[in-house]
Structure formats: C-alpha cells, structure tokens
Short mmCIF file of C-alpha atoms in Angstrom, two decimals:
data_model
loop_
_atom_site.label_atom_id
_atom_site.label_comp_id
_atom_site.label_asym_id
_atom_site.label_seq_id
_atom_site.Cartn_x
_atom_site.Cartn_y
_atom_site.Cartn_z
CA MET R 149 -33.04 1.49 10.21
CA ARG R 150 -33.15 5.18 9.36
CA LEU R 151 -30.79 7.78 10.76
CA THR R 152 -33.51 9.25 13.00
CA ARG R 153 -33.98 5.86 14.70
CA LYS R 154 -30.23 5.62 15.20
CA LEU R 155 -30.30 9.04 16.83
CA ALA R 156 -33.07 7.98 19.15
CA ARG R 157 -31.14 4.89 20.17
CA LEU R 158 -28.00 6.97 20.61
CA SER R 159 -29.71 9.51 22.83
CA VAL R 160 -31.08 6.80 25.12
CA PHE R 161 -27.86 4.90 25.71
CA CYS R 162 -25.12 7.51 25.57
CA THR R 163 -24.24 11.06 24.84
CA LEU R 164 -23.05 12.14 21.44
CA LEU R 165 -19.49 12.73 22.60
CA ALA R 166 -19.24 9.18 23.94
CA ALA R 167 -20.88 7.52 20.96
CA SER R 168 -17.89 5.31 20.27
CA GLY R 169 -18.18 3.81 23.72
CA CYS R 170 -21.66 2.47 23.01
CA ARG R 171 -20.38 -0.36 20.87
CA LYS R 172 -19.88 -3.80 22.28
CA THR R 173 -16.22 -4.74 22.45
CA TYR R 174 -15.21 -6.87 19.48
CA VAL R 175 -12.34 -9.31 19.80
CA VAL R 176 -10.63 -9.88 16.44
CA PRO R 177 -10.36 -13.65 15.88
CA GLU R 178 -6.91 -15.17 15.36
CA GLN R 179 -8.12 -18.54 14.08
CA PRO R 180 -8.64 -20.47 11.91
CA MET R 181 -5.68 -19.69 9.65
CA PRO R 182 -4.57 -21.11 6.30
CA PRO R 183 -1.79 -23.71 6.48
CA ASN R 184 1.72 -22.36 7.02
CA THR R 185 0.41 -18.82 7.67
CA ILE R 186 0.59 -16.56 10.72
CA LEU R 187 -0.85 -13.14 11.52
CA LEU R 188 1.31 -10.02 11.54
CA SER R 189 0.57 -9.67 15.26
CA GLN R 190 1.97 -13.13 15.94
CA MET R 191 5.26 -12.24 14.24
CA MET R 192 5.48 -8.88 15.99
CA ARG R 193 4.75 -10.36 19.42
CA GLU R 194 7.98 -12.26 19.07
CA LEU R 195 10.11 -9.67 17.29
CA SER R 196 8.99 -6.21 18.41
CA SER R 197 11.27 -6.41 21.45
CA GLN R 198 14.31 -7.00 19.23
CA PRO R 199 16.33 -3.72 19.15
CA GLY R 200 15.83 -1.92 15.86
CA PHE R 201 13.59 -4.55 14.27
CA THR R 202 10.40 -2.47 14.23
CA ASP R 203 12.17 0.46 12.58
CA ALA R 204 13.80 -1.85 10.02
CA LEU R 205 10.43 -3.37 9.15
CA LEU R 206 8.77 0.03 8.81
CA LYS R 207 11.61 1.34 6.65
CA ASP R 208 11.27 -1.64 4.33
CA LEU R 209 7.49 -1.19 4.15
CA ASP R 210 7.94 2.49 3.38
CA GLY R 211 9.88 1.47 0.29
CA GLY R 212 6.64 0.40 -1.33
CA SER R 213 5.47 -2.77 -3.05
CA LYS R 214 4.63 -3.53 -6.63
CA LYS R 215 1.06 -4.60 -5.89
CA GLY R 216 -1.99 -3.21 -4.21
CA ALA R 217 -3.53 0.00 -3.01
CA ALA R 218 -1.80 0.05 0.39
CA LEU R 219 0.03 3.36 0.17
CA MET R 220 2.04 3.82 3.37
CA THR R 221 1.91 7.55 4.03
CA PRO R 222 3.88 8.98 6.98
CA ALA R 223 0.67 9.12 9.03
CA LEU R 224 0.01 5.43 8.36
CA VAL R 225 3.60 4.46 9.13
CA ASN R 226 3.32 6.33 12.44
CA GLU R 227 0.02 4.62 13.19
CA LEU R 228 1.53 1.21 12.48
CA ARG R 229 4.50 2.00 14.71
CA ALA R 230 2.18 3.12 17.53
CA ARG R 231 0.19 -0.11 17.36
CA ILE R 232 3.33 -2.25 17.40
CA LEU R 233 5.06 -0.38 20.21
CA GLY R 234 1.81 -0.17 22.15
CA LYS R 235 1.32 -3.92 21.70
CA ASN R 236 -2.12 -3.26 20.25
CA TRP R 237 -2.30 -6.65 18.57
CA GLN R 238 -6.05 -6.42 17.95
CA GLY R 239 -5.58 -3.15 16.10
CA LEU R 240 -2.60 -4.55 14.21
CA ASP R 241 -4.71 -7.37 12.79
CA ARG R 242 -7.23 -4.85 11.41
CA PHE R 243 -4.74 -2.15 10.37
CA PRO R 244 -5.55 0.66 9.79
CA GLY R 245 -9.35 0.25 9.68
CA TRP R 246 -9.84 3.87 8.60
CA THR R 247 -12.48 5.19 6.25
CA MET R 248 -11.42 6.70 2.93
CA ARG R 249 -12.48 10.04 4.45
CA GLU R 250 -9.74 9.53 7.05
CA ILE R 251 -7.10 8.17 4.66
CA ASN R 252 -7.46 10.88 2.00
CA PRO R 253 -6.06 13.77 4.12
CA THR R 254 -2.97 11.73 5.04
CA VAL R 255 -2.03 11.61 1.36
CA ARG R 256 -2.72 15.31 0.73
CA ALA R 257 -0.80 16.28 3.88
CA VAL R 258 2.43 14.92 2.46
CA GLY R 259 2.75 18.23 0.63
CA HIS R 260 3.42 19.40 -2.87
CA PHE R 261 7.15 18.69 -2.76
CA ALA R 262 7.04 15.18 -1.33
CA GLY R 263 8.41 12.71 -3.80
CA LYS R 264 9.72 15.53 -5.98
CA SER R 265 12.08 14.65 -8.82
CA ASP R 266 14.52 17.47 -9.56
CA LYS R 267 15.43 15.94 -12.92
CA LEU R 268 11.80 15.84 -13.99
CA GLU R 269 11.25 19.39 -12.77
CA GLU R 270 14.17 20.67 -14.81
CA ALA R 271 13.13 18.77 -17.93
CA ALA R 272 9.54 19.97 -17.64
CA ALA R 273 10.73 23.56 -17.37
CA VAL R 274 12.75 23.24 -20.57
CA HIS R 275 10.19 21.20 -22.49
CA PRO R 276 6.77 21.92 -20.94
CA GLY R 277 4.19 19.35 -21.93
CA ALA R 278 6.64 17.38 -24.08
CA PRO R 279 7.63 13.74 -23.55
CA ILE R 280 10.54 13.50 -21.16
CA ASP R 281 13.12 10.77 -21.66
CA THR R 282 13.94 10.88 -17.95
CA ALA R 283 10.28 10.34 -17.11
CA THR R 284 10.09 7.47 -19.59
CA LYS R 285 13.05 5.71 -17.98
CA GLN R 286 11.58 6.27 -14.52
CA PHE R 287 7.96 5.37 -15.21
CA LEU R 288 7.98 2.97 -18.18
CA ASP R 289 10.01 -0.21 -18.53
CA LEU R 290 11.12 -0.75 -22.12
CA GLY R 291 13.72 -3.48 -21.61
CA PRO R 292 16.33 -3.41 -24.39
CA TYR R 293 14.29 -1.05 -26.57
CA ALA R 294 14.92 2.70 -26.63
CA LEU R 295 12.46 5.51 -27.18
CA ASP R 296 14.82 7.39 -29.48
CA LYS R 297 15.68 4.40 -31.70
CA ALA R 298 13.68 3.11 -34.67
CA GLU R 299 13.58 -0.67 -34.59
CA THR R 300 11.73 -3.71 -35.94
CA VAL R 301 11.70 -6.94 -33.96
CA SER R 302 10.48 -10.31 -35.19
CA LEU R 303 8.15 -12.65 -33.35
CA ASP R 304 9.95 -15.54 -35.04
CA GLN R 305 13.00 -14.98 -32.85
CA PRO R 306 12.96 -16.51 -29.34
CA SER R 307 13.56 -14.27 -26.36
CA SER R 308 17.20 -13.74 -25.43
CA LEU R 309 16.32 -12.35 -21.99
CA PRO R 310 17.39 -14.19 -18.81
CA GLY R 311 15.04 -16.48 -16.92
CA PHE R 312 13.38 -15.89 -13.57
CA THR R 313 15.48 -14.80 -10.61
CA THR R 314 14.67 -13.57 -7.12
CA ASP R 315 17.45 -10.96 -7.31
CA GLY R 316 15.93 -7.62 -6.37
CA ILE R 317 12.66 -9.31 -5.41
CA VAL R 318 13.44 -11.12 -2.15
CA THR R 319 15.26 -9.33 0.68
CA THR R 320 16.32 -10.52 4.13
CA LEU R 321 15.59 -8.52 7.29
CA ASP R 322 17.29 -10.99 9.71
CA ASP R 323 15.59 -12.65 12.69
CA GLY R 324 14.08 -15.20 10.30
CA VAL R 325 12.17 -12.57 8.29
CA THR R 326 12.29 -12.21 4.51
CA ARG R 327 10.29 -9.95 2.22
CA GLY R 328 9.29 -10.90 -1.28
CA ASP R 329 8.05 -14.04 -2.98
CA GLY R 330 9.60 -16.80 -5.03
CA PRO R 331 8.49 -18.16 -8.42
CA ASN R 332 5.03 -19.42 -9.30
CA ASP R 333 4.10 -21.90 -12.02
CA LEU R 334 4.46 -19.22 -14.74
CA ALA R 335 8.11 -18.55 -13.95
CA SER R 336 9.34 -21.01 -16.59
CA GLU R 337 7.98 -18.56 -19.21
CA HIS R 338 9.68 -15.54 -17.68
CA ALA R 339 11.98 -14.76 -20.63
CA GLU R 340 9.10 -14.75 -23.13
CA SER R 341 6.76 -12.93 -20.76
CA GLN R 342 9.33 -10.22 -20.09
CA MET R 343 9.95 -9.79 -23.81
CA LEU R 344 6.21 -9.48 -24.48
CA ALA R 345 5.79 -6.92 -21.66
CA ASP R 346 8.69 -4.86 -23.01
CA VAL R 347 7.33 -5.03 -26.56
CA LEU R 348 3.81 -3.99 -25.53
CA ASN R 349 5.16 -1.07 -23.50
CA ARG R 350 7.36 0.06 -26.38
CA LEU R 351 4.52 -0.22 -28.91
CA ALA R 352 2.34 1.94 -26.62
CA ALA R 353 5.17 4.48 -26.41
CA ASN R 354 4.99 5.00 -30.18
CA LYS R 355 2.24 7.53 -29.44
CA LEU R 356 4.54 9.70 -27.33
CA ASP R 357 5.69 12.86 -29.06
CA GLY R 358 9.17 12.45 -30.49
CA ALA R 359 9.29 8.65 -30.15
CA LYS R 360 10.96 6.84 -33.04
CA ASP R 361 8.92 4.22 -34.89
CA PHE R 362 9.03 0.78 -33.26
CA GLN R 363 7.47 -2.19 -35.04
CA VAL R 364 6.94 -5.90 -34.64
CA ALA R 365 7.12 -8.09 -37.74
CA ALA R 366 4.81 -11.10 -38.01
CA LYS R 367 3.43 -13.34 -40.72
CA LEU R 368 -0.33 -13.44 -41.14
CA THR R 369 -1.34 -16.95 -42.14
CA THR R 370 -5.08 -16.52 -42.67
CA ASP R 371 -7.18 -14.35 -44.95
CA LYS R 372 -9.13 -11.83 -42.86
CA ALA R 373 -10.03 -9.32 -45.54
CA SER R 374 -13.73 -9.81 -44.85
CA ASP R 375 -13.36 -9.22 -41.12
CA PRO R 376 -14.50 -5.65 -40.26
CA ARG R 377 -12.03 -5.55 -37.38
CA VAL R 378 -9.17 -5.47 -39.87
CA ALA R 379 -9.89 -1.90 -40.91
CA LEU R 380 -10.44 -0.90 -37.30
CA TYR R 381 -7.32 -2.40 -35.76
CA ASP R 382 -4.80 -3.08 -38.52
CA PRO R 383 -4.92 -1.24 -41.84
CA TYR R 384 -1.74 -3.07 -42.94
CA LEU R 385 -3.30 -6.55 -43.15
CA GLY R 386 -4.71 -6.08 -46.65
CA GLY R 387 -6.24 -9.56 -46.91
CA SER R 388 -3.39 -11.56 -48.45
CA VAL R 389 -2.59 -14.96 -47.02
CA LYS R 390 0.86 -15.23 -45.39
CA THR R 391 1.51 -11.52 -45.74
CA LEU R 392 4.32 -10.09 -43.63
CA VAL R 393 2.80 -7.35 -41.49
CA HIS R 394 4.48 -4.65 -39.47
CA ILE R 395 2.71 -3.91 -36.20
CA ASP R 396 3.09 -0.54 -34.50
CA ARG R 397 0.38 -0.66 -31.82
CA PRO R 398 -0.26 -3.02 -28.88
CA GLU R 399 -3.76 -3.91 -30.05
CA ASN R 400 -2.44 -4.84 -33.50
CA LEU R 401 -0.05 -7.30 -31.89
CA ILE R 402 -2.83 -9.04 -29.98
CA PHE R 403 -5.03 -9.04 -33.09
CA THR R 404 -2.23 -10.65 -35.11
CA LEU R 405 -1.46 -13.25 -32.44
CA ILE R 406 -5.10 -14.33 -32.50
CA ASP R 407 -4.95 -14.55 -36.29
CA THR R 408 -1.82 -16.68 -36.19
CA GLY R 409 -3.44 -19.39 -34.08
CA HIS R 410 -2.74 -18.16 -30.54
CA THR R 411 -5.33 -18.41 -27.80
CA VAL R 412 -5.58 -15.05 -26.08
CA THR R 413 -7.60 -14.41 -22.92
CA VAL R 414 -7.54 -11.20 -20.90
CA ASP R 415 -8.75 -11.64 -17.32
CA ASP R 416 -9.97 -8.88 -15.02
CA ALA R 417 -8.35 -10.31 -11.87
CA ARG R 418 -8.89 -9.29 -8.24
CA TYR R 419 -6.77 -10.26 -5.22
CA PHE R 420 -6.46 -9.13 -1.63
CA ALA R 421 -3.57 -6.66 -1.62
CA ASN R 422 -0.61 -7.98 0.34
CA PHE R 423 1.12 -4.84 1.57
CA GLY R 424 3.83 -6.78 3.38
CA HIS R 425 4.91 -9.83 1.36
CA PHE R 426 6.67 -10.97 4.55
CA HIS R 427 7.67 -14.49 5.56
CA TYR R 428 8.70 -15.49 9.07
CA LYS R 429 10.61 -18.72 9.68
CA GLY R 430 9.30 -20.10 6.41
CA GLN R 431 5.68 -19.13 7.11
CA ASP R 432 3.58 -16.62 5.19
CA VAL R 433 2.66 -13.49 7.17
CA MET R 434 -0.94 -12.37 6.63
CA MET R 435 -0.87 -8.58 6.09
CA PRO R 436 -4.09 -7.15 4.62
CA PHE R 437 -4.70 -3.41 4.57
CA PHE R 438 -8.16 -2.89 6.07
CA VAL R 439 -10.51 -0.07 5.09
CA ASN R 440 -13.74 0.87 6.83
CA SER R 441 -16.52 0.22 4.29
CA GLU R 442 -19.01 2.27 6.36
CA ILE R 443 -21.36 -0.71 6.31
CA GLU R 444 -22.69 -1.80 9.69
CA VAL R 445 -22.21 -5.50 10.40
CA PRO R 446 -25.70 -6.81 11.29
CA HIS R 447 -26.33 -7.51 15.00
CA SER R 448 -22.90 -6.11 15.95
CA HIS R 449 -24.08 -3.07 17.96
CA GLY R 450 -22.83 -0.65 15.31
CA ARG R 451 -19.47 -2.24 14.41
CA PRO R 452 -18.32 -1.29 10.89
CA LEU R 453 -17.43 -3.87 8.27
CA LEU R 454 -13.67 -3.65 7.72
CA VAL R 455 -12.54 -5.11 4.39
CA PRO R 456 -9.02 -5.69 3.05
CA VAL R 457 -8.18 -3.46 0.11
CA SER R 458 -8.02 -5.45 -3.10
CA HIS R 459 -5.49 -5.40 -5.90
CA ALA R 460 -6.89 -5.40 -9.45
CA GLU R 461 -5.10 -6.00 -12.74
CA TYR R 462 -5.65 -7.19 -16.28
CA GLU R 463 -3.88 -10.42 -17.16
CA TRP R 464 -3.03 -11.57 -20.70
CA HIS R 465 -2.69 -15.35 -21.17
CA ILE R 466 -1.23 -16.02 -24.61
CA HIS R 467 -0.34 -19.45 -25.95
CA GLY R 468 0.43 -20.54 -29.50
CA PRO R 469 3.05 -21.29 -32.14
CA LEU R 470 5.13 -18.10 -31.65
CA ILE R 471 4.58 -16.92 -28.07
CA ASN R 472 3.73 -18.58 -24.77
CA ALA R 473 3.58 -15.81 -22.22
CA ASP R 474 1.52 -14.39 -19.35
CA VAL R 475 1.67 -10.68 -18.51
CA SER R 476 -0.36 -8.26 -16.38
CA TYR R 477 -1.20 -4.57 -16.58
CA TYR R 478 -1.94 -2.04 -13.82
CA PHE R 479 -0.91 1.33 -12.36
CA GLY R 480 1.30 0.47 -9.40
CA ILE R 481 2.80 2.02 -6.31
CA ASP R 482 5.96 2.51 -8.37
CA GLY R 483 4.06 5.10 -10.46
CA LYS R 484 4.14 2.91 -13.57
CA ALA R 485 1.09 2.19 -15.72
CA GLU R 486 2.49 -0.64 -17.79
CA TRP R 487 2.63 -4.30 -18.74
CA ARG R 488 4.62 -6.49 -16.33
CA THR R 489 5.49 -10.11 -15.73
CA MET R 490 3.33 -11.98 -13.22
CA ASP R 491 5.44 -14.94 -12.20
CA THR R 492 5.96 -14.45 -8.45
CA LEU R 493 4.07 -16.61 -6.01
CA ASP R 494 1.05 -15.15 -4.19
CA GLN R 495 0.40 -16.13 -0.60
CA ALA R 496 -2.63 -18.39 -0.27
CA TRP R 497 -4.79 -15.97 1.72
CA VAL R 498 -4.85 -13.30 -1.04
CA LEU R 499 -7.01 -15.62 -3.21
CA LYS R 500 -7.95 -14.70 -6.79
CA ARG R 501 -11.13 -14.08 -8.77
CA ASN R 502 -11.57 -13.28 -12.44
CA ALA R 503 -14.47 -10.83 -12.55
CA HIS R 504 -14.46 -10.80 -16.37
CA ALA R 505 -12.70 -12.76 -19.10
CA TYR R 506 -12.25 -11.13 -22.51
CA THR R 507 -11.43 -12.88 -25.77
CA GLY R 508 -11.47 -11.98 -29.47
CA ALA R 509 -12.37 -8.39 -30.25
CA ASP R 510 -12.85 -7.60 -26.55
CA ALA R 511 -9.32 -8.77 -25.76
CA VAL R 512 -8.05 -6.50 -28.53
CA GLU R 513 -10.06 -3.58 -27.15
CA VAL R 514 -8.74 -4.03 -23.60
CA THR R 515 -5.23 -3.96 -25.09
CA ARG R 516 -5.96 -0.79 -27.06
CA LEU R 517 -7.29 1.01 -23.99
CA ALA R 518 -4.37 -0.14 -21.83
CA GLY R 519 -1.95 1.24 -24.41
CA LEU R 520 -3.73 4.59 -24.42
CA MET R 521 -3.67 4.60 -20.63
CA THR R 522 0.11 4.10 -20.62
CA VAL R 523 0.51 7.15 -22.86
CA ALA R 524 -1.89 9.22 -20.75
CA TYR R 525 0.07 8.45 -17.59
CA MET R 526 3.34 9.39 -19.28
CA HIS R 527 1.79 12.73 -20.23
CA LEU R 528 0.62 13.14 -16.62
CA HIS R 529 4.09 12.42 -15.25
CA ALA R 530 5.57 15.00 -17.61
CA ALA R 531 2.96 17.63 -16.68
CA HIS R 532 3.04 16.98 -12.90
CA PRO R 533 6.56 15.87 -11.97
CA SER R 534 6.18 16.96 -8.33
CA LEU R 535 3.23 14.74 -7.43
CA PRO R 536 3.98 12.74 -4.27
CA PHE R 537 4.61 9.00 -4.60
CA GLY R 538 5.11 9.19 -8.37
CA GLY R 539 1.49 10.25 -8.76
CA TYR R 540 0.14 7.15 -7.06
CA TYR R 541 -3.19 7.94 -5.39
CA ALA R 542 -3.56 11.39 -6.97
CA LEU R 543 -3.60 9.76 -10.41
CA GLY R 544 -5.41 6.73 -9.04
CA VAL R 545 -4.49 3.36 -7.61
CA CYS R 546 -4.40 -0.02 -9.32
CA GLN R 547 -8.22 -0.17 -9.33
CA ASP R 548 -8.83 3.07 -11.28
CA GLY R 549 -7.54 1.92 -14.66
CA VAL R 550 -9.26 -1.45 -14.33
CA SER R 551 -12.48 0.30 -13.30
CA ALA R 552 -12.30 2.64 -16.30
CA ILE R 553 -11.95 -0.22 -18.77
CA GLU R 554 -14.58 -2.30 -16.93
CA LYS R 555 -17.02 0.63 -17.26
CA LYS R 556 -16.37 0.76 -21.02
CA LEU R 557 -16.63 -2.97 -21.70
CA ALA R 558 -19.02 -4.25 -19.02
CA GLY R 559 -21.10 -1.12 -18.41
CA SER R 560 -20.54 -0.95 -14.64
CA VAL R 561 -17.83 -0.52 -12.01
CA THR R 562 -17.38 -3.14 -9.29
CA LEU R 563 -14.11 -2.00 -7.69
CA PHE R 564 -13.27 -0.01 -4.56
CA PRO R 565 -11.44 2.26 -3.90
CA ASN R 566 -10.87 4.60 -6.85
CA THR R 567 -8.84 7.71 -6.04
CA ALA R 568 -7.94 9.48 -9.32
CA ASP R 569 -8.33 13.26 -9.31
CA ASP R 570 -10.38 14.08 -12.43
CA ALA R 571 -8.95 17.60 -12.58
CA LEU R 572 -5.49 16.24 -13.44
CA PHE R 573 -6.77 14.25 -16.43
CA ASN R 574 -7.13 17.22 -18.78
CA ASP R 575 -4.59 16.71 -21.57
CA PRO R 576 -6.52 16.98 -24.87
CA ARG R 577 -4.23 14.34 -26.39
CA ASP R 578 -5.75 11.81 -23.99
CA ALA R 579 -9.43 12.71 -24.39
CA GLU R 580 -10.65 9.11 -24.46
CA ILE R 581 -8.84 8.12 -21.26
CA ASN R 582 -9.87 11.38 -19.56
CA ALA R 583 -13.51 10.56 -20.26
CA LEU R 584 -13.15 6.99 -18.98
CA ILE R 585 -11.55 8.14 -15.71
CA ALA R 586 -14.22 10.83 -15.26
CA ALA R 587 -16.98 8.23 -15.69
CA ILE R 588 -16.02 6.01 -12.75
CA PRO R 589 -17.07 6.59 -9.12
CA LYS R 590 -14.40 8.14 -6.88
CA ASP R 591 -13.62 7.74 -3.20
CA ARG R 592 -11.91 11.07 -2.59
CA SER R 593 -14.79 13.16 -1.24
CA GLY R 594 -15.82 10.95 1.66
CA LYS R 595 -19.00 9.69 0.01
CA LYS R 596 -19.90 6.23 1.29
CA PRO R 597 -18.92 3.54 -1.27
CA GLU R 598 -21.68 1.53 -2.89
CA PRO R 599 -22.10 -2.03 -1.49
CA GLU R 600 -21.81 -3.52 -5.00
CA ARG R 601 -18.28 -2.12 -5.20
CA ILE R 602 -17.38 -3.36 -1.72
CA PHE R 603 -18.46 -6.91 -2.49
CA GLY R 604 -17.38 -6.74 -6.14
CA SER R 605 -13.78 -6.02 -5.15
CA LEU R 606 -13.45 -9.25 -3.21
CA PRO R 607 -11.16 -11.94 -4.66
CA THR R 608 -13.85 -14.59 -4.32
CA ALA R 609 -17.49 -14.69 -5.33
CA PRO R 610 -20.28 -15.73 -2.96
CA ASP R 611 -21.30 -19.37 -3.21
CA ALA R 612 -24.81 -20.56 -4.08
CA GLU R 613 -25.95 -19.69 -0.56
CA GLY R 614 -24.45 -16.20 -0.67
CA ARG R 615 -21.50 -17.01 1.57
CA PHE R 616 -17.84 -16.04 1.33
CA ASN R 617 -16.46 -19.03 3.20
CA ALA R 618 -13.46 -19.33 0.86
CA ILE R 619 -11.99 -16.26 2.60
CA THR R 620 -9.43 -17.31 5.22
CA VAL R 621 -8.79 -13.98 7.02
CA PRO R 622 -10.03 -14.82 10.56
CA GLY R 623 -13.47 -13.36 11.27
CA LEU R 624 -13.88 -11.73 7.87
CA ALA R 625 -16.04 -14.39 6.22
CA THR R 626 -18.54 -14.23 9.09
CA ASP R 627 -18.84 -10.44 8.80
CA LEU R 628 -19.13 -10.58 5.01
CA ASN R 629 -21.77 -13.32 5.09
CA ALA R 630 -23.99 -11.34 7.44
CA SER R 631 -23.50 -8.05 5.61
CA TYR R 632 -24.03 -9.54 2.15
CA ALA R 633 -27.26 -11.22 3.29
CA ALA R 634 -28.48 -7.90 4.71
CA TRP R 635 -27.68 -6.15 1.44
CA LYS R 636 -29.61 -8.71 -0.54
CA ASP R 637 -32.70 -8.62 1.69
CA GLY R 638 -32.72 -4.81 1.92
CA SER R 639 -31.89 -4.53 5.63
CA LEU R 640 -28.30 -3.30 5.23
CA GLU R 641 -27.44 -0.28 7.36
CA ARG R 642 -24.61 2.21 7.00
CA THR R 643 -22.47 3.48 9.85
CA TYR R 644 -22.38 7.17 10.74
CA THR R 645 -19.59 9.27 12.14
CA THR R 646 -19.95 11.41 15.25
CA TRP R 647 -19.94 14.47 12.97
CA GLU R 648 -22.82 13.02 10.93
CA TYR R 649 -24.75 12.31 14.11
CA GLY R 650 -24.01 15.85 15.26
CA LYS R 651 -25.24 17.40 12.01
CA ALA R 652 -28.44 15.37 12.21
CA LEU R 653 -28.99 16.38 15.85
CA ILE R 654 -28.40 20.04 15.01
CA PHE R 655 -30.92 19.76 12.17
CA LEU R 656 -33.53 18.10 14.39
CA LEU R 657 -32.99 20.59 17.20
CA SER R 658 -33.24 23.49 14.75
CA ALA R 659 -36.45 22.07 13.33
CA ALA R 660 -37.84 21.62 16.84
CA ILE R 661 -36.95 25.21 17.81
CA ILE R 662 -38.58 26.57 14.66
CA ALA R 663 -41.69 24.46 15.28
CA ILE R 664 -41.94 25.67 18.88
CA PHE R 665 -41.41 29.27 17.77
CA PHE R 666 -44.26 29.12 15.27
CA ALA R 667 -46.46 27.27 17.73
CA VAL R 668 -45.96 30.01 20.33
CA LYS R 669 -46.54 32.74 17.73
CA THR R 670 -49.75 31.05 16.59
CA ARG R 671 -50.97 30.70 20.17
CA LYS R 672 -50.31 34.36 20.91
CA PHE R 673 -52.08 35.36 17.74
CA LEU R 674 -55.17 33.32 18.57
CA ASP R 675 -55.23 34.60 22.16
CA ALA R 676 -55.10 38.15 20.82
CA ASN R 677 -58.02 37.48 18.42
CA PRO R 678 -60.86 35.71 20.31
CA MET R 679 -63.24 36.14 17.36
CA GLN R 680 -60.96 34.04 15.15
CA ARG R 681 -60.51 31.49 17.94
CA ASN R 682 -64.29 31.12 18.23
CA GLN R 683 -64.60 30.71 14.48
CA ARG R 684 -62.07 27.89 14.53
CA ARG R 685 -64.14 25.97 17.12
#
C-alpha cells in the first residue's frame, strides 16, 4: 500500500493529530514462555513495591553490561523507571519500543562531557594523537603482558592463569534477585581461553606507536613454502620443516595454529541482547531491548514490528595439540574492541545463530581485520577521550565491527543497528578500517532500516516454511512470521510517523492549491479570449 493510500485511510478514520489512536489496541502476550523463565514485568509486579528496589535495579542496569547494543542513556533509564512506577507492564515487556530516530537524540543529549576521563584528557593534551598507556589499560585487556615491555611467550607452555570464577560477574541485589550468569560448557577451558585472548590483544597492540615488540614462539611442523599465503601472512616461515617461528601479529598466530594441526573456525554469531542478565528466585528473567523496525505487522491496523536488539560477535573455536580455547571479539559497552573469553552461560531465550563460518584463509583474514580494528579503536580513544560511554554508540555498537568485516568477506551487511559516526574514523593510520566502517549502512540519520538487516540480525533462521517458531519471546514469532511472509511476497508495508504523514499532507495540499490556481488562471484566460475558446471546441 502506498503512502497516498495510507493518507486516504487516515483522513477517513481520524485526524492527523489523533493518528496514534486509530490503531487497534494490542495486548502483549505473556505466554508461552521457555522453561524456568519469567518476564521482567512478572518480577517487577512482585518487587516494585519493595522500598528502594526499583532504584537499586536501575542503578545496577546503568552500570552497563558486557554484551549487546542496549545502551541505557539517562532518558532510557527514566523511561524504564516511569513504566515500572506507573505499573505499565505491557510497555515494560516491549521496552522501549522506540525507533532509532527516537533513540539517537537520547545519546547525543548526554553532552560532550558525559563519561569524560580527566586522565585521558590530560594525556591527550601532552601527547596529542599518540598512544596513551592510560587509555590502553582502560580500553584493552592485556593480562600479564605490558605494552612497554618486549617479551616472547611460547605456545608450548600451558597457561598459568586461574580457572573460571563468578567473582566480579555475579552480583546479588537481595529479594531473591541476582545479576550475572554462571559457567557454560566452555568454562573448563577458561585458563587457556584467557591466555589466548590476552595474547591476541597484545599482538594487535604491537601496531600502536611506542609499543615494545611482543612475540609468540611456535614450531612449524609442515613445509608451506609453496603456499602463497605464507608471503602474505608470515614472511618468517621460510619453508623449512620444524622451523621455530616468531609471531608478531594476531593473524600470524592463527595461520601457524592451522599449520600445526589445529582446527580453527571463526563464527559470525548473533544472539538476542540480554540487557539485564537478571535471575529471580532461580529463574531467568527475559529482558530484551526492543526497537521499532518501522515495518508494519500485516493485518495489525498499523502496529509496528518491534524486534529485540541483537548482539553480534566473532567467535574463534581452536582445538589441537597446543591450544584448546574459545574466544570472542566485539566492541562492547565497556568501550573495548578486543578478544574476550566466552564461557558464561546464556539464558535460553537469547538463542544463537551462526550467520557465517570462516575457516582457512578466511579465518586468518577475519583475525587480521579484528587486530586492525583493535588498533583503530585505541587511536580513536586517544583522539576523543571525552566521548560519552567510552565511545560506545558514537564509535559504533557491537554490530558495527562485525558488519564491516561481513561486508568485506561476504559482500553484504545483514545486521541492525549500526551507529558508528563516519566522521570520527579519519585517522590515516587506520585507512583500511575507516573504509570498512564507511561502507556499511548506518542507523543514525533516521532512515528506515532495510528488512534484510532486520531479519538477518535475528539469532535464528526461518525454517523451510519461512517461520521463526524457534523464538520464545511471547508474541514475537507470530509477528515475525507474518512480516517475513509479507516481505517475501512483496506486500510488506512500512510504518510512518505523524511528521511523515504531515509532510505528505502538506505536499498534497500544496499540489492541490497550485493545480486549482492554474485551473482558475486558465479559465479566466479562456473567458477573456472567446476566439481561442471557440478554436479549442
């Protein structure tokens, strides 16, 4: 249905100023739910009357989370508080439900000095554009390795780091509520995974100005002199069997692990972002962060499709004679673009889908680009130390880096939202990353996101019949099934704001006035010239 038909329907049933009242009331379903899971509204119904609990919950949420694109700006925190105190449980279960056009100003409104680091400001003033050790400590985890120390570590030595612990991960808010998740089935590898993450981050940091040389020593057990990738990724290999090589880049490490008999797979993984990570009386609390996709759910009387924001990351699964580890990479709410462990348990409703799986040379290339991205973000932190939220949102969210690499390797972008400000990515040292970020679609200007990115961000693929029935968020699968079918058969419609309706009405009214004006002028002209009127007959 075209916009003009929507305007006609709108003018018949309601006035422009009451457009929102034309929609049929939608009751957000509360069932069915996954086992051992409750909605946020169910927890808050019981606890919101407890003195101080709502403020304690909001304060904990405001502290951020390691995953997802759910940035809790002051405006969003206030909105969440209003829905809880107002007992708007329907609104709470589709929080916030805003368009990106509505979310963007809440981030900009925080102001230039929000999240300011005085230490970074002072260091940047003394060493403008140079690597800042303070910034490195704040935005890049290097474990036991130092930026100002030359060092060589051996892959033959097992990790001496401690195993998995929930210290600093799980917190208690009383009243039966905890925040944070316990171990998953990868936790037994935590020591090796943490060592690998630290090593990859430190190898990437070799490209920072002033960093001392850090290397990893490994024995190459196969002859790869004829492999053209050798010259591209590791000029030290030389071609000799069982040669000891010294690796100074992340991609070289992955290349060498493959050559020493390790299986290496890099997955492009998507989840629903869990912006709460809350548990209540032993049950998981379902807390998606809904965004208005500006897609109209078919046969819903104009109701927009609200979708949970997804979390995207690259995941390295490495198994072999020297290393058995699993690590992820993304730009997080903590402002860090880095490799991390991935051994905490995800709640069942967040699901998981691997949009792409890279092996061999592609796995090496993803690693190379991730390393360059780490360096680019460190340069950005040094150049813009006053960005709110550690640069999160202005420099992108978790999706931006994954989108940039997906565009390079797969030729398209299937993630939403992307929020990086291209103007900030201008350091000539990071030309390749700047170009990759510039090439991906952005969701900063209010342009409606493409349906392929809306559906591509989901943590599950449609089944053979085009249905998303694996999704367990109540009511969401039904909306997605109808909208996806409409997209595929060409009948998908987009929603329009009151302002967009108003602009269209103004345009149509202006066109009508102009048409009437010229019609009157033509009539007067013909009446004043009867000879011409007779000739026209």
